[in-house]
CSV table of C-alpha atoms in Angstrom, one decimal:
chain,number,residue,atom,x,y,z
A,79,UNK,CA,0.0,0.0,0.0
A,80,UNK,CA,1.5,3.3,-1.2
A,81,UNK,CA,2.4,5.9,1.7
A,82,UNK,CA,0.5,9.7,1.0
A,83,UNK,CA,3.3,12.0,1.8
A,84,UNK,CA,2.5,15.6,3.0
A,85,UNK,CA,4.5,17.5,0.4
A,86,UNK,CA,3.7,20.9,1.6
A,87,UNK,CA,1.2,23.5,3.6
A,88,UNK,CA,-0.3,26.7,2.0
A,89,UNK,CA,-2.2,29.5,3.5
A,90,UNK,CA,-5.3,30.6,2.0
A,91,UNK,CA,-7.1,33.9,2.8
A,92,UNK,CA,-10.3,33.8,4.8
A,93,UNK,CA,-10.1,29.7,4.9
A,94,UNK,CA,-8.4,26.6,5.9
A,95,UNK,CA,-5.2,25.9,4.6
A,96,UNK,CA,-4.3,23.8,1.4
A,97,UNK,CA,-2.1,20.5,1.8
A,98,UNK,CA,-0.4,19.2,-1.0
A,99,UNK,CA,0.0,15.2,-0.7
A,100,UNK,CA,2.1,12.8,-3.2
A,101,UNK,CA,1.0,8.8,-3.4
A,102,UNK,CA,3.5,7.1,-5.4
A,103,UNK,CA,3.1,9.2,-8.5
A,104,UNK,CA,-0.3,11.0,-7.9
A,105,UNK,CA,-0.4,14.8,-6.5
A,106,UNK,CA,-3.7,15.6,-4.3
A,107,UNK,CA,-4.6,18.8,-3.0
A,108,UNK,CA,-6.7,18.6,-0.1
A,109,UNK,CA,-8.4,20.4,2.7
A,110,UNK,CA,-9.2,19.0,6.1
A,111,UNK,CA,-10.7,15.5,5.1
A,112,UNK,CA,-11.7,16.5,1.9
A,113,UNK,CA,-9.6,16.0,-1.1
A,114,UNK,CA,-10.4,19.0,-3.5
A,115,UNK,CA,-8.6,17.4,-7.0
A,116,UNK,CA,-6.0,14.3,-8.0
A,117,UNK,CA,-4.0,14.6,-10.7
A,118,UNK,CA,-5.1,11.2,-11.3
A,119,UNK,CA,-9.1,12.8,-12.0
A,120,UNK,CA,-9.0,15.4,-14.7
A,121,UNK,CA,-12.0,14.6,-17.1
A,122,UNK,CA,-14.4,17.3,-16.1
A,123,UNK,CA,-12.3,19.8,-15.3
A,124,UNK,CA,-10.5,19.4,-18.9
A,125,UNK,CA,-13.8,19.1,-20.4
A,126,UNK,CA,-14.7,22.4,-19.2
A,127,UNK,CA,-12.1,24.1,-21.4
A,128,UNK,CA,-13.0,22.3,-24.6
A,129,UNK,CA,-17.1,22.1,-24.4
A,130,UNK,CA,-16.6,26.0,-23.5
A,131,UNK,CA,-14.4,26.5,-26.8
A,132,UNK,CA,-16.8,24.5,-28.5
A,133,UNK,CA,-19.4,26.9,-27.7
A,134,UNK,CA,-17.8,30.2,-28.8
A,135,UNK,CA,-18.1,31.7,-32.0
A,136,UNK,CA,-14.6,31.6,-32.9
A,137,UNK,CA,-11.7,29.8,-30.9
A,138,UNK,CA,-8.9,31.5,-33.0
A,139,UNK,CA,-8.6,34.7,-31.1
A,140,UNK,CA,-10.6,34.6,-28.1
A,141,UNK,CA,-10.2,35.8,-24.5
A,142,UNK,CA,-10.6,33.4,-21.7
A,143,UNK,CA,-10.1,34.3,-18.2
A,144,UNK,CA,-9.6,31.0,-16.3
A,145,UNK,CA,-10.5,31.4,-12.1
A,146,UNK,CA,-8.5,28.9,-10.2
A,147,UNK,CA,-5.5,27.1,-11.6
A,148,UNK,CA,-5.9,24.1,-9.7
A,149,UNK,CA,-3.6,21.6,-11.6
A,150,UNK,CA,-3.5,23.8,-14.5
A,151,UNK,CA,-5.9,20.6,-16.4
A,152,UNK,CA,-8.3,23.5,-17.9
A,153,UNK,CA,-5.6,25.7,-18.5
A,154,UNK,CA,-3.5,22.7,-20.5
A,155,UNK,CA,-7.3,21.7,-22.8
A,156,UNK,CA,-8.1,25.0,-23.3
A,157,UNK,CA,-4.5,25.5,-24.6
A,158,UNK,CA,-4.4,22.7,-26.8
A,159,UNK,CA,-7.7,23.8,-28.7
A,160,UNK,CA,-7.6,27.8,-29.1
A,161,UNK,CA,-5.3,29.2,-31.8
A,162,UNK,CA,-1.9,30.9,-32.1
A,163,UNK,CA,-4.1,34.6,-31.7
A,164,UNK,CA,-5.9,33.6,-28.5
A,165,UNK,CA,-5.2,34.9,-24.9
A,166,UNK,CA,-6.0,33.2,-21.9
A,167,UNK,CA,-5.8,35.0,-18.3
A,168,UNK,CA,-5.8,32.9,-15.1
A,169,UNK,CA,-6.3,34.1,-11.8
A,170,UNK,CA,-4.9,32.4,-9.2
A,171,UNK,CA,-5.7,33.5,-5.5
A,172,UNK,CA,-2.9,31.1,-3.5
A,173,UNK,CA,0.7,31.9,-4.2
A,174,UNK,CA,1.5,28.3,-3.3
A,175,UNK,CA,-0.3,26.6,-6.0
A,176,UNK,CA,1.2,28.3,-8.4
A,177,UNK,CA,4.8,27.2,-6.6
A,178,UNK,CA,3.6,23.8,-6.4
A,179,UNK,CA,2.6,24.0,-10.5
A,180,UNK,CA,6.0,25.0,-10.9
A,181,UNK,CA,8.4,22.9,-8.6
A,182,UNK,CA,6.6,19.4,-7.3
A,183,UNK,CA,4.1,19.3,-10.0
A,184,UNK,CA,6.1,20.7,-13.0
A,185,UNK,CA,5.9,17.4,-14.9
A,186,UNK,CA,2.4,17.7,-15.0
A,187,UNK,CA,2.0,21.4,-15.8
A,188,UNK,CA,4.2,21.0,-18.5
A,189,UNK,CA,5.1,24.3,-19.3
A,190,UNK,CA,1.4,25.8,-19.4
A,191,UNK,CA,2.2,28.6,-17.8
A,192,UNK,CA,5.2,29.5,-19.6
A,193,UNK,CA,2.9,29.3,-22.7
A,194,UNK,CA,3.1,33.2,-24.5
A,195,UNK,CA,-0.9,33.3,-24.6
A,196,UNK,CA,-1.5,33.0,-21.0
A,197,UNK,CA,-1.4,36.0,-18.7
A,198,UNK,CA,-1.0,34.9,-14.9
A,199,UNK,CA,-2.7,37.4,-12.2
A,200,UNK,CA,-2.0,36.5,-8.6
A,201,UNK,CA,-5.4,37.4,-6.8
A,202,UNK,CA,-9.4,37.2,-6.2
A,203,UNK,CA,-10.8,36.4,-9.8
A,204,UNK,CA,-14.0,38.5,-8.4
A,205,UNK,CA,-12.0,41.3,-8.6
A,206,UNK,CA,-10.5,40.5,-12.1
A,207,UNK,CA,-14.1,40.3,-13.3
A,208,UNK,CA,-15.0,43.3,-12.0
A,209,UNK,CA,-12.3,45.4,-13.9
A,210,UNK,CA,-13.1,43.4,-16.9
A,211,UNK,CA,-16.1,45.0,-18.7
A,212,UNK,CA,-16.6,44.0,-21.8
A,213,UNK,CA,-13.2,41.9,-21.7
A,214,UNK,CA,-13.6,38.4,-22.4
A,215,UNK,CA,-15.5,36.0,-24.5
A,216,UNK,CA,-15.4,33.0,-22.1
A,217,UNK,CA,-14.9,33.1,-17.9
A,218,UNK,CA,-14.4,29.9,-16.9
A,219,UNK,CA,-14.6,28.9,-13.4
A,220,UNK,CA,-13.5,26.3,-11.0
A,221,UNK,CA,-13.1,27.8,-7.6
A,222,UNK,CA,-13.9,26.3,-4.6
A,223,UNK,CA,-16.4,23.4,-5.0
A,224,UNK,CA,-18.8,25.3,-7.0
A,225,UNK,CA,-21.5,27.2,-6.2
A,226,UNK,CA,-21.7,25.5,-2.6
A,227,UNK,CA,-18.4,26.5,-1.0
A,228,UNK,CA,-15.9,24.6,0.7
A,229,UNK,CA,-12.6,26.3,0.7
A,230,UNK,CA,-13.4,29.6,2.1
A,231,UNK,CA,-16.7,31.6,2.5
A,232,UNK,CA,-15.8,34.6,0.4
A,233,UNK,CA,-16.4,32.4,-2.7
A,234,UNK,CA,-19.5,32.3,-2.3
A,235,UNK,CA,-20.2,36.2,-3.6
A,236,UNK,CA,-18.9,34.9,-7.2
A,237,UNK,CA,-22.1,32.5,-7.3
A,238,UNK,CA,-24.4,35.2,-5.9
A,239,UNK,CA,-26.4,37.4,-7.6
A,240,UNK,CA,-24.0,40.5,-7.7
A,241,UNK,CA,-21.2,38.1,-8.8
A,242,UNK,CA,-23.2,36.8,-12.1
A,243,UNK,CA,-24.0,40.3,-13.2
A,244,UNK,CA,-20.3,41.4,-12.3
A,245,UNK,CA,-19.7,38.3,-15.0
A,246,UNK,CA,-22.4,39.1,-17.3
A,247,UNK,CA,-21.0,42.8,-17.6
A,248,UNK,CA,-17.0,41.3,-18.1
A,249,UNK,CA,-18.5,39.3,-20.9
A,250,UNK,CA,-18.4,40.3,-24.7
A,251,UNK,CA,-21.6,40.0,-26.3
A,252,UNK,CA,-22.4,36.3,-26.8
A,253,UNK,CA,-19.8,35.6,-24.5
A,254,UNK,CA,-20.1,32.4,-22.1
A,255,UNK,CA,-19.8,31.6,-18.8
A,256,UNK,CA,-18.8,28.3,-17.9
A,257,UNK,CA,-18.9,27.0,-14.0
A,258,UNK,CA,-17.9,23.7,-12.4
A,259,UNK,CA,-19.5,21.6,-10.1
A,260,UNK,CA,-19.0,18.6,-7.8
A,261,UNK,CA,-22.9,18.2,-7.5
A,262,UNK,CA,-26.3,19.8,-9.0
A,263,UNK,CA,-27.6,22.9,-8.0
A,264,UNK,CA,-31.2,23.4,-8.6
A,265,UNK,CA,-31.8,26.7,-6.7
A,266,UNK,CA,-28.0,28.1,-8.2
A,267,UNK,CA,-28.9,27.1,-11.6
A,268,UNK,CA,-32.5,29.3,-11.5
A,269,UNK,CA,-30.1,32.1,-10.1
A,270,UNK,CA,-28.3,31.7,-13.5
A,271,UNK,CA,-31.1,31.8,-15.4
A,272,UNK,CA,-33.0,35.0,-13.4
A,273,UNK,CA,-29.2,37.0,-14.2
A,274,UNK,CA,-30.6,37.2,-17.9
A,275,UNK,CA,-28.2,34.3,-19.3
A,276,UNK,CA,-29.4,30.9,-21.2
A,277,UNK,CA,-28.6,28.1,-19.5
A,278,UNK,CA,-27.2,24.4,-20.7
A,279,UNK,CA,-26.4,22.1,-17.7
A,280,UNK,CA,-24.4,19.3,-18.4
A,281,UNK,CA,-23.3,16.2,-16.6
A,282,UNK,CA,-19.5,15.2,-17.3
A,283,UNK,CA,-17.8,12.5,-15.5
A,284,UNK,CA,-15.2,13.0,-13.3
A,285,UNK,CA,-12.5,10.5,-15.4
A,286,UNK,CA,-11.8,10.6,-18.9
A,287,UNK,CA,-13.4,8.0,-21.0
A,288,UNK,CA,-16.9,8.6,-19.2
A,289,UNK,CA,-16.0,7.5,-15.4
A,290,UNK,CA,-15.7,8.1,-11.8
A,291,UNK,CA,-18.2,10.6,-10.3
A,292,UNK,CA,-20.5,12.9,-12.1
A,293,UNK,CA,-19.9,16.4,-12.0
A,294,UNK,CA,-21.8,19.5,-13.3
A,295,UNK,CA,-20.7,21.9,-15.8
A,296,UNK,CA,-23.2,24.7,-16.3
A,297,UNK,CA,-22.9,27.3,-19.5
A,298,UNK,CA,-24.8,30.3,-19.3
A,299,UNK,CA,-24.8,32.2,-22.8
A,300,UNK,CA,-24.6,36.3,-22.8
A,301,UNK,CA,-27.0,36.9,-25.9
């Protein structure tokens, strides 16, 4: 039976801290008792980049602004389908995981961040949506546990009312935004719909090749 080995500790404004574990040659980044992502589980959170490129008009030179790097997996998709022209801005709010992307876990980020179409900003992705108007054509987010928080309680004003029509207004006309879920939200997805956006909800599974959990991706479309 393989060992989990603490790797390291990281502070996290307003919550508990992260703790980044290593099992033989899987990274997990957990909080408390919960683990929070595994590099070995990637499906839905890659899928998020590529079923939200799929959606834009044109891929070629869009703006994404990605909230939360995580393990950089919907950084890496969205990366692999957008063209040469495209820009994609991540906000990341915990120094650390960026550190950990780029010393324990630079295998797997594979130069990602390094990539000349991706603009890192260290901070609150609320507050880069809120100087964005008009900016992007896709916001992608996966922070926290979705719209029922887990890390810290501050998240929970991106999900909120104010936060979807601080979205709606960084969005380009017929812009998306894309969220992530662990689990269905009935009374979050009505939310999305009463901010004025058309909604898909989708359910994606957690593991490439259509396993492991089922997770919810919700696109609301700007018209």
């Amino acid at each position: 039976m393989q060992i989990r080995e603490l790797i390291d500790t990281a502070p996290v404004p307003g919550g508990e801290p992260l703790r980044l574990f290593r099992r033989g040659d899987e990274y997990i980044i957990a909080i408390g008792g919960n683990e929070l992502m595994s590099s070995r589980v990637s499906g839905s959170e890659a899928a998020l980049a590529v079923m939200s490129c799929d959606r834009l008009r044109s891929a070629a030179q869009a703006h994404l602004l990605i909230g939360g790097y995580g393990m950089g997996f919907t950084l890496r998709a969205a990366l692999a389908v957008l063209g040469p022209g495209a820009n994609v801005t991540v906000a990341e709010l915990v120094p650390a995981i960026i550190d950990w992307a780029r010393g324990p876990m630079a295998a797997l980020a594979a130069g990602c961040l390094d990539d000349p179409r991706v603009d890192l900003v260290m901070g609150d992705v609320a507050a880069v949506i809120a100087e964005g108007r008009g900016r992007y054509d896709a916001i992608l987010l996966d922070v926290d546990n979705g719209p029922d928080g887990l890390v810290r309680a501050q998240n929970d004003r991106l999900y909120s009312s104010v936060g979807l029509a601080a979205a709606k207004a960084a969005l380009r006309p017929g812009g998306l935004l894309a969220i992530w879920s662990a689990a269905p939200d009935a009374r979050f997805a009505r939310r999305l719909a009463g901010a004025g956006f058309r909604v898909e909800e989708v359910g994606v599974r957690a593991r490439a090749g259509g396993k492991g959990a089922r997770h919810i991706i919700w696109f609301a479309h700007r018209d």
